Short mmCIF file of C-alpha atoms and ligand atoms in Angstrom, two decimals:
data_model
loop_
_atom_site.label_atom_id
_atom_site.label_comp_id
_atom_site.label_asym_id
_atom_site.label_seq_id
_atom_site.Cartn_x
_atom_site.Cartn_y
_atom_site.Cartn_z
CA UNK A 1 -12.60 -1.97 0.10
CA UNK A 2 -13.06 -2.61 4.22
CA UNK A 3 -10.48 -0.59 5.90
CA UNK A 4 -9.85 -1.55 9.57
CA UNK A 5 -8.21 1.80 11.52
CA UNK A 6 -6.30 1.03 14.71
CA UNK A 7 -4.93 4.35 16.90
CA UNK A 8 -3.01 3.98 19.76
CA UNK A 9 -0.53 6.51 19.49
CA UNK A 10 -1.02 8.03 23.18
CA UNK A 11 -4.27 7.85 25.52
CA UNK A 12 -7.00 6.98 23.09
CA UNK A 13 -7.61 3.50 21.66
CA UNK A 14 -9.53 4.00 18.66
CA UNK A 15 -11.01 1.12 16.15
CA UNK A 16 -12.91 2.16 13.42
CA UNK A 17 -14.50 0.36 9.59
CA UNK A 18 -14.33 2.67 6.59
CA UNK A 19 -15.39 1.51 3.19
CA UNK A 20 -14.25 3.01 0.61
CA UNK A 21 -17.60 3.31 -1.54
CA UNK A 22 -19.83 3.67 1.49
CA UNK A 23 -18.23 5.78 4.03
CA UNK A 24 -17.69 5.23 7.53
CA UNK A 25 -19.05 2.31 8.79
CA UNK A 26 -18.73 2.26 12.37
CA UNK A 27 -16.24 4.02 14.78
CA UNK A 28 -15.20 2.88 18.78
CA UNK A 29 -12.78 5.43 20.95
CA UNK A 30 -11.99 4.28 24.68
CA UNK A 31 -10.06 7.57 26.38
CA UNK A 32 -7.47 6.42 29.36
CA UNK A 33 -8.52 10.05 30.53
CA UNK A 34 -9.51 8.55 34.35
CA UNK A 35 -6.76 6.28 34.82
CA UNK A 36 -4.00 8.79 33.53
CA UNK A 37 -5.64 12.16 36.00
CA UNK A 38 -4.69 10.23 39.30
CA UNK A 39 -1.24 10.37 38.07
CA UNK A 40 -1.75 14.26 36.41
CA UNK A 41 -0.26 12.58 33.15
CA UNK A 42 0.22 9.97 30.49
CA UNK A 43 2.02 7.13 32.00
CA UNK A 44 3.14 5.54 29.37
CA UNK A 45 3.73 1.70 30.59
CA UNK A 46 -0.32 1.85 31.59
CA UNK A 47 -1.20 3.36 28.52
CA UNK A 48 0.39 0.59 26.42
CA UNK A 49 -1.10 -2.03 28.98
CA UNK A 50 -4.58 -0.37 28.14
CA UNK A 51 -4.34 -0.81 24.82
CA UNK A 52 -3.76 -4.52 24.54
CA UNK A 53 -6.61 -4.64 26.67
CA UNK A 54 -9.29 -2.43 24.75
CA UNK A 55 -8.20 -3.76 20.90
CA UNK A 56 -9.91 -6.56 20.69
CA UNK A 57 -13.06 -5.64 22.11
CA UNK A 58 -13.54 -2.66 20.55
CA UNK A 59 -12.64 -4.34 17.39
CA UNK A 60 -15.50 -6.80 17.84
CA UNK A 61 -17.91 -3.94 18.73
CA UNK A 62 -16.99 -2.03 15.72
CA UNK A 63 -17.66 -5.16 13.66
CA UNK A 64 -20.85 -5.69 15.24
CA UNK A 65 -22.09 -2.29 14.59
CA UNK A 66 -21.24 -2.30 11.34
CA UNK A 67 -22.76 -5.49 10.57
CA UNK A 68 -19.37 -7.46 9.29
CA UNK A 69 -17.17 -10.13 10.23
CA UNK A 70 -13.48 -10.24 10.32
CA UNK A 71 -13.22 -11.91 7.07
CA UNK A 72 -15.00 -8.54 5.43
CA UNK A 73 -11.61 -6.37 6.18
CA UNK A 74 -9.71 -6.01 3.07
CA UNK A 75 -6.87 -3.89 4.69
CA UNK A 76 -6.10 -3.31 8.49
CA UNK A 77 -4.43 0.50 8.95
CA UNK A 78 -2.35 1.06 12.19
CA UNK A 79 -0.93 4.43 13.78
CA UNK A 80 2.72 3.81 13.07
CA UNK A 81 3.93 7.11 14.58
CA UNK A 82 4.72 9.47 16.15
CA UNK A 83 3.56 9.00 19.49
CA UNK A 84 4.57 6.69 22.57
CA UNK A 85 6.74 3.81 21.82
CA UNK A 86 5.14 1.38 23.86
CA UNK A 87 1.52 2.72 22.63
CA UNK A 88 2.38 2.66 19.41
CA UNK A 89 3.81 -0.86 19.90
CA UNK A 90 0.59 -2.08 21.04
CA UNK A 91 -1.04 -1.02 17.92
CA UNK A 92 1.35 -2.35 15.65
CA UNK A 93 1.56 -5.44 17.13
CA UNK A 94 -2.16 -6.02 17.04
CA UNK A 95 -2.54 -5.06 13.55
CA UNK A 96 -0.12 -6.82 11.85
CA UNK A 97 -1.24 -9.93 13.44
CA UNK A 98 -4.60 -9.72 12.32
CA UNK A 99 -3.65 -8.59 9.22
CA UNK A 100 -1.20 -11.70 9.20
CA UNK A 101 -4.31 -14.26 10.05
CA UNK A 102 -6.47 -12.67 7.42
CA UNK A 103 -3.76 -12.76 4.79
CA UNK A 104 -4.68 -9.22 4.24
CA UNK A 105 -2.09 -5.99 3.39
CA UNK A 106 -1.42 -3.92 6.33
CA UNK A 107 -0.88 -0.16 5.93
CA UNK A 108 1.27 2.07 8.45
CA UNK A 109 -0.24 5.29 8.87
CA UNK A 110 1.67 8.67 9.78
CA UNK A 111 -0.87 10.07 13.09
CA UNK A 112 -1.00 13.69 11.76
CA UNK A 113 -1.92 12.50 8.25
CA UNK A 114 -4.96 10.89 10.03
CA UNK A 115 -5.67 14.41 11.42
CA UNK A 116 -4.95 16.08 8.38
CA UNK A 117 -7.60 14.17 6.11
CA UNK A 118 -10.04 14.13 9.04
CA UNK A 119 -11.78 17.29 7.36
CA UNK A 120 -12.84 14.60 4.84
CA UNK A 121 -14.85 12.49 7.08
CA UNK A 122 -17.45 15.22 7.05
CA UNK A 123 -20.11 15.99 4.38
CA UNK A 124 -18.94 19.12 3.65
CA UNK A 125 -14.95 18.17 2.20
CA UNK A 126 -12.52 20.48 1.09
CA UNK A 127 -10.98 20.34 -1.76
CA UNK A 128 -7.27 20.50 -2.73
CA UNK A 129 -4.73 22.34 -2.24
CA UNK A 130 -5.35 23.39 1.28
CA UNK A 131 -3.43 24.96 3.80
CA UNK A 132 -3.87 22.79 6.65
CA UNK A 133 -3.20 23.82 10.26
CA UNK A 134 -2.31 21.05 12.98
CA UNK A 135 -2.47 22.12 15.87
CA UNK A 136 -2.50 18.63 18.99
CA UNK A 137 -0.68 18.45 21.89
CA UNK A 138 2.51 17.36 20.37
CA UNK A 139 2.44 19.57 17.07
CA UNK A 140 2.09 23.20 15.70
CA UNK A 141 2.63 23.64 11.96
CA UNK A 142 1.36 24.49 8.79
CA UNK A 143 1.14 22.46 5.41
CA UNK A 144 0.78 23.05 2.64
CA UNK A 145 -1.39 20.00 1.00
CA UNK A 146 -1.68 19.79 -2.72
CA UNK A 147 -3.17 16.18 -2.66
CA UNK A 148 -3.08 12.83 -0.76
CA UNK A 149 0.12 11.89 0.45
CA UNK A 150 1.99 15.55 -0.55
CA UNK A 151 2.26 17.72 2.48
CA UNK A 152 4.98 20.74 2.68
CA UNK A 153 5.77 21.96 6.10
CA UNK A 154 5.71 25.33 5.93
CA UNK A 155 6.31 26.41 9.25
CA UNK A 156 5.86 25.20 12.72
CA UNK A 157 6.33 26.19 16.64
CA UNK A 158 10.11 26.42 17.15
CA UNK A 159 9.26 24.85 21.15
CA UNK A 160 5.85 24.13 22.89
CA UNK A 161 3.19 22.86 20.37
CA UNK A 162 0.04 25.14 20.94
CA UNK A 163 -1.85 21.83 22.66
CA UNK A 164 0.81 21.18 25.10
CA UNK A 165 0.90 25.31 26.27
CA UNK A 166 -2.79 24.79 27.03
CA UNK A 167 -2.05 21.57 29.36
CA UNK A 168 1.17 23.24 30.94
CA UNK A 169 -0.98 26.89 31.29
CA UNK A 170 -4.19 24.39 32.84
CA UNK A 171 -1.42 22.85 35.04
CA UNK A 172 -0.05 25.65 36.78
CA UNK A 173 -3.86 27.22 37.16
CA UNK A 174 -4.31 24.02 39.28
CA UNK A 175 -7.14 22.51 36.36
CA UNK A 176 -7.13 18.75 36.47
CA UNK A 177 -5.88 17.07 33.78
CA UNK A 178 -5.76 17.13 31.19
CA UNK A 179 -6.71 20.72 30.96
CA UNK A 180 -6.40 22.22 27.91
CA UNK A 181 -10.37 21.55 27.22
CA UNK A 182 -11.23 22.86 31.12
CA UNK A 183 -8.95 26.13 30.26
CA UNK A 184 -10.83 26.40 27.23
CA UNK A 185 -14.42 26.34 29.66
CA UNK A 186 -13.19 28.31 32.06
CA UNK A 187 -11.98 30.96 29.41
CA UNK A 188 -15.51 31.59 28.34
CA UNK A 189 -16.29 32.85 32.16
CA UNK A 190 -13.54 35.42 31.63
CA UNK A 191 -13.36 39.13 31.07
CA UNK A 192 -11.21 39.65 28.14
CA UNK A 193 -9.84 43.15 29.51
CA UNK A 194 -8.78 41.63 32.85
CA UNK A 195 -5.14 40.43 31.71
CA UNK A 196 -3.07 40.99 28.75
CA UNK A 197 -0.64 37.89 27.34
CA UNK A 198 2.12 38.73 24.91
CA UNK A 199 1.66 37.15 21.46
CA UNK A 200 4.82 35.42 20.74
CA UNK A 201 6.80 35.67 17.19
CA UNK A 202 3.13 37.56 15.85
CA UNK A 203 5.39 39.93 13.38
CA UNK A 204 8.22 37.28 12.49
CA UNK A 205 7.13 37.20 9.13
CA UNK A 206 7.54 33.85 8.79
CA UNK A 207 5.17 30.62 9.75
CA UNK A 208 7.48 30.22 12.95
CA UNK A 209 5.53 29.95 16.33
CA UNK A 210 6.49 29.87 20.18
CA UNK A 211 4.27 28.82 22.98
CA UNK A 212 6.85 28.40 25.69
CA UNK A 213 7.01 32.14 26.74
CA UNK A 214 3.28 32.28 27.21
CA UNK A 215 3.34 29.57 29.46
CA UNK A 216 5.74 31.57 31.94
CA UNK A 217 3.93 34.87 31.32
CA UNK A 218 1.18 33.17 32.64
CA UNK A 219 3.11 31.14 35.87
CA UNK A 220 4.22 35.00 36.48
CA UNK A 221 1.26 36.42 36.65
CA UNK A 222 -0.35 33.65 38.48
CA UNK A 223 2.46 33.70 41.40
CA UNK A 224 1.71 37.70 41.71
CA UNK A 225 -1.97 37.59 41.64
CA UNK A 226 -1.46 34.43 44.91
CA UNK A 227 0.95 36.84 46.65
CA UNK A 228 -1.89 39.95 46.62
CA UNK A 229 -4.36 37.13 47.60
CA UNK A 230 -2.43 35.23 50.53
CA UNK A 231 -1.49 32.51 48.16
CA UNK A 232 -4.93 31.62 46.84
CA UNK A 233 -6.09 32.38 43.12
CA UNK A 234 -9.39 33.98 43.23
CA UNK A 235 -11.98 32.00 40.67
CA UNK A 236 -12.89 34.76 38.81
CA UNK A 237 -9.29 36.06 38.30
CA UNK A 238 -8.66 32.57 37.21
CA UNK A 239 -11.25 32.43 34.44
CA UNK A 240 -9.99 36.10 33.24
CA UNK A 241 -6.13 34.38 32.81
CA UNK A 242 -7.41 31.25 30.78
CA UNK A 243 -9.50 33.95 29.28
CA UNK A 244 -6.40 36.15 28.46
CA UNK A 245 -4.16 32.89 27.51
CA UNK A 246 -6.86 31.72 24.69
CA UNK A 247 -6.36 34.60 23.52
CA UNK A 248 -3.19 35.12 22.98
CA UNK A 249 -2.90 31.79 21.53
CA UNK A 250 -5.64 32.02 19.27
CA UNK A 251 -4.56 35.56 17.77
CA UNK A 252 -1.36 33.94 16.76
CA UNK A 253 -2.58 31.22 15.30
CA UNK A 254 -5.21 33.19 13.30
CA UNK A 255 -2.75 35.32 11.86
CA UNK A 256 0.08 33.35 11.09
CA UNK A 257 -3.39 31.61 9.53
CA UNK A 258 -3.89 34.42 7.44
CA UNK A 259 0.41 34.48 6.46
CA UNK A 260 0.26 30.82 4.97
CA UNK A 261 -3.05 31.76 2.94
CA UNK A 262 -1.09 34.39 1.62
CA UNK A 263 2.27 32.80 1.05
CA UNK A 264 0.86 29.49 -0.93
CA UNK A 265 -2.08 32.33 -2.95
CA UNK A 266 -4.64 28.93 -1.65
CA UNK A 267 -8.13 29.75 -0.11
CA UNK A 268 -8.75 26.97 1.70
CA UNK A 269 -7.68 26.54 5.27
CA UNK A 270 -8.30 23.04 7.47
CA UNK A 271 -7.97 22.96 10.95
CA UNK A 272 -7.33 19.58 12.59
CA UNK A 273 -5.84 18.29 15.85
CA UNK A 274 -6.97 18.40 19.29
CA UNK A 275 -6.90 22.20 19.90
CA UNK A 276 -9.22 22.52 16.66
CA UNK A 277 -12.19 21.77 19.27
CA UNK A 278 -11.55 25.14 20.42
CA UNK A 279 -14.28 27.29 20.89
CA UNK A 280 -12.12 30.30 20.48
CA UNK A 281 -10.31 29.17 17.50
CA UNK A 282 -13.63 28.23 15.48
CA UNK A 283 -15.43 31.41 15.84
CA UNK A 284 -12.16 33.78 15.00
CA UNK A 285 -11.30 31.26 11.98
CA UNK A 286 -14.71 30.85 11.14
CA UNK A 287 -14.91 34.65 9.87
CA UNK A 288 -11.29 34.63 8.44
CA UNK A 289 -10.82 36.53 5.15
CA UNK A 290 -7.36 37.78 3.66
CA UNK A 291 -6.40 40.71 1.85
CA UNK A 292 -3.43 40.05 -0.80
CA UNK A 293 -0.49 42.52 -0.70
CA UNK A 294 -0.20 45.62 -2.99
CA UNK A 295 -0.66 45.06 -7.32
CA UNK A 296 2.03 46.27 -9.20
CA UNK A 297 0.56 49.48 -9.59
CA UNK A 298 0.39 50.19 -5.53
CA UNK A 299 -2.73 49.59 -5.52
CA UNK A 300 -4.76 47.91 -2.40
CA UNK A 301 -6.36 44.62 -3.03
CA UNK A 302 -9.85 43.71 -2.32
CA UNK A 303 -10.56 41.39 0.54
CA UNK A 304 -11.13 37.65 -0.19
CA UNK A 305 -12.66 35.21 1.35
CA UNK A 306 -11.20 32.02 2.74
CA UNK A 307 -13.20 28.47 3.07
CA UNK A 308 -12.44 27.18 6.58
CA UNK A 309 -12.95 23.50 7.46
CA UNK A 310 -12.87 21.60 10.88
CA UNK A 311 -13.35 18.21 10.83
CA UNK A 312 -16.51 17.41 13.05
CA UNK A 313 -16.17 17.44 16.81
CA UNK A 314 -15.76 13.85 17.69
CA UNK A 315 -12.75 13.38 15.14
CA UNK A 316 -11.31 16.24 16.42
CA UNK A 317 -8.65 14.81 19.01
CA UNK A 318 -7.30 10.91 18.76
CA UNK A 319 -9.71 8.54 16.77
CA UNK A 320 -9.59 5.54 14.83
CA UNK A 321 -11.92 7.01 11.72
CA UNK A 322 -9.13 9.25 10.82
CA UNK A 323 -6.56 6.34 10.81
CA UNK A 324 -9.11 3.61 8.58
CA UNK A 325 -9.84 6.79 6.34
CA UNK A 326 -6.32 8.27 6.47
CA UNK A 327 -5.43 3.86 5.25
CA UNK A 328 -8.02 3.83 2.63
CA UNK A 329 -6.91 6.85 1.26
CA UNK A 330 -3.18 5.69 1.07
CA UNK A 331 -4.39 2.02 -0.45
CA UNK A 332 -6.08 3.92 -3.13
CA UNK A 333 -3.73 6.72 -3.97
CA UNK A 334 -0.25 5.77 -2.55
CA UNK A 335 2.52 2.90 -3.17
CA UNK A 336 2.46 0.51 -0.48
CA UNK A 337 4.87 -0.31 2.15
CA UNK A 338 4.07 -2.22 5.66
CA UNK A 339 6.03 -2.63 7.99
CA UNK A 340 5.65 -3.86 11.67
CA UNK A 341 8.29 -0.60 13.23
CA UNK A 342 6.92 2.18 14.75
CA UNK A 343 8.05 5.61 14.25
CA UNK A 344 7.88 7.66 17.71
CA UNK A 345 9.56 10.39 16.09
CA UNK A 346 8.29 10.86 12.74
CA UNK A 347 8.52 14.78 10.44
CA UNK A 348 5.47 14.33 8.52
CA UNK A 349 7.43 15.90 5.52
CA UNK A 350 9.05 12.62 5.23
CA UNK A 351 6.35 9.99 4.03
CA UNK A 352 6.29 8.87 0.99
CA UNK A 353 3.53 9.14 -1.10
O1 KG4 B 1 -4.84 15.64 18.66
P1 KG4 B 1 -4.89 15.32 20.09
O2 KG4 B 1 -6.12 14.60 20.61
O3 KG4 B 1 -3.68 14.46 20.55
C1 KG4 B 1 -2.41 14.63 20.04
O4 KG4 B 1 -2.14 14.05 18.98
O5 KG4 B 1 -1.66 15.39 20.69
O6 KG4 B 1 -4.71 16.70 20.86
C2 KG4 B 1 -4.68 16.78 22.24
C3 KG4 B 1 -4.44 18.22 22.62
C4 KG4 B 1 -4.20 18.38 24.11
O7 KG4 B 1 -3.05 19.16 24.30
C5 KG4 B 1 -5.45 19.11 24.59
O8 KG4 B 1 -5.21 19.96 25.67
C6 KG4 B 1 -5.85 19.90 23.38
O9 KG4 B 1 -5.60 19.03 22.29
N1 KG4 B 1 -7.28 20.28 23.42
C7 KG4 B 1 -7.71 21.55 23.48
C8 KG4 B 1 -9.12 21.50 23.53
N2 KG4 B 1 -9.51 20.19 23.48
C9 KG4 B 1 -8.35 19.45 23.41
N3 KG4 B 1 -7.02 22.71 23.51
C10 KG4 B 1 -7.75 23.85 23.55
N4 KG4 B 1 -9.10 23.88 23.60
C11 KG4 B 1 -9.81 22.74 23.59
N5 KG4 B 1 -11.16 22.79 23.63
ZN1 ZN B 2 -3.42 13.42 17.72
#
């Protein structure tokens, strides 16, 4: 089967071709990044004007590079939500039609299940259950994923998803946008001493996060270190707050991490979403290991060791490969239901499998 995978939930038009026995076929991604900086933000009227403007063609460059035609898709898969109504719009609108001329199903797919099963593009898969951590600019939680199509939020960021604390942090340190990649840079520059940044809701004991109060640790600290300096921000001290900031964010993240490996008893952790390109995040989760509580008898427990999977780089933040395989998946595994509404506000909890 030919999957065609349409994103346009937000700034990134992705088109991709997976096939179901042979993998992905061919993937496009056209980023609104330029046009959107000018403006230091996602308008959302141009990015739905974009999109109508990039389907097509990318659509005929994916088919070209894959070798197919149009009348090859078996099944077109569209971003129904959550994202921008007017993006998401564009998407729907586009695949349903073609889906309509080629008298071919269409299947609406939920965004973060697309970054969810994005660990599964690579050659390396994991295999179920997982806990999987999402962490984009619009969402911080953890799931618990015990096969295609059944995901059980187990906790998530009561206010500022991780992704969006990076962009507001970037903001205020004067970083064009969108910064949460550039804070990430510039936090590799920085002395970790130089500045400490409180780690929110780190002994909750629950898979509850909060972002928000980092953010204005940070503006604090940034309005202090301009009054010593007659209102300038010295580079270096710059580079040592994003380094601080990463920091924070990343220790939280690791060890509420380590709380949902423990809670579900599963070894297997999946990072997806935007802020799994982190440099940060990668290398701390990349050595994660967790030590179950106490036996019966009081005694300790030996360490064990936890498989950690990121999808690859490139399907990292917004793509199309995740929506055709996230589609191909459901066609195979799921009941059926399209439908030309979007969802802009959408609980992943709440698809149906
Ligand atoms: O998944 P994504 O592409 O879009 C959403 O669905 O939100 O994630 C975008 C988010 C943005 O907030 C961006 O700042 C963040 O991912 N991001 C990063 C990095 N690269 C992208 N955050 C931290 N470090 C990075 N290297
Ligand atoms: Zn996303």
């Amino acid at each position: 089967m030919l999957v065609l995978g349409i994103e346009s939930s937000c700034d990134e038009t992705g088109v991709a071709l997976y096939d179901t026995r042979e993998g992905l076929l061919a993937h496009e991604l056209h980023t609104q990044m330029a046009m959107h900086a000018e403006y230091g933000g996602v308008v959302p009227e141009l990015a739905s004007r974009d999109h109508i403007r990039r389907l097509v063609p990318l659509t005929e460059a994916c088919l070209k590079a894959a070798g197919k035609d149009y009348t090859d898709i078996d099944a077109v898969a569209f971003t129904q939500g959550p994202g921008l109504g007017g993006a998401l719009l564009a998407g729907s609108g586009y695949a349903n039609a073609l889906a309509f001329a080629l008298g071919k199903p269409v299947i609406p797919v939920h965004h973060l299940e697309g970054h969810l099963l994005s660990p599964l593009l690579a050659n390396e898969k994991p295999q179920f259950p997982f806990v999987a951590l999402l962490v984009s600019g619009g969402h911080t939680q953890f799931m618990a994923v015990r096969g295609i199509g059944d995901y059980t939020l187990l906790g998530e960021s009561v206010d500022d998803a991780a992704g969006e604390a990076f962009d507001k942090t970037a903001k205020l340190l004067d970083l064009p946008y969108p910064g949460g990649a550039k804070l990430s840079e510039l936090a590799k520059l920085g002395n970790a001493d130089a500045f400490t940044f409180p780690r929110p809701m780190l002994h909750s004991h629950d898979l509850q996060m909060s972002f928000s109060g980092l953010k204005t640790s940070v503006l604090t600290t940034v309005q202090k270190v301009r009054e010593e300096n007659g209102g300038s921000l010295p580079e270096q001290t710059r580079n040592d707050i994003c380094r601080a900031f990463q920091d924070a964010v990343v220790d939280v993240l690791v060890a509420k991490s380590k709380q949902a490996l423990l809670d579900t008893g599963f070894r297997t952790l999946v990072v997806a979403g935007g802020v799994g390109a982190n440099w940060k995040l990668r290398e701390e989760l990349g050595k994660l290991s967790v030590r179950p509580r106490k036996d019966k008898g009081g005694k300790p427990m030996p360490s064990e060791k936890v498989a950690v999977f990121f999808p690859p780089l490139v399907y990292c933040t917004d793509n199309g490969a995740m929506i055709a395989f996230a589609g191909a998946m459901r066609l195979q595994n799921c009941r059926e239901a399209g439908a030309f509404t979007v969802k802009p506000r959408w609980p992943l909890a709440e698809i149906v499998q």
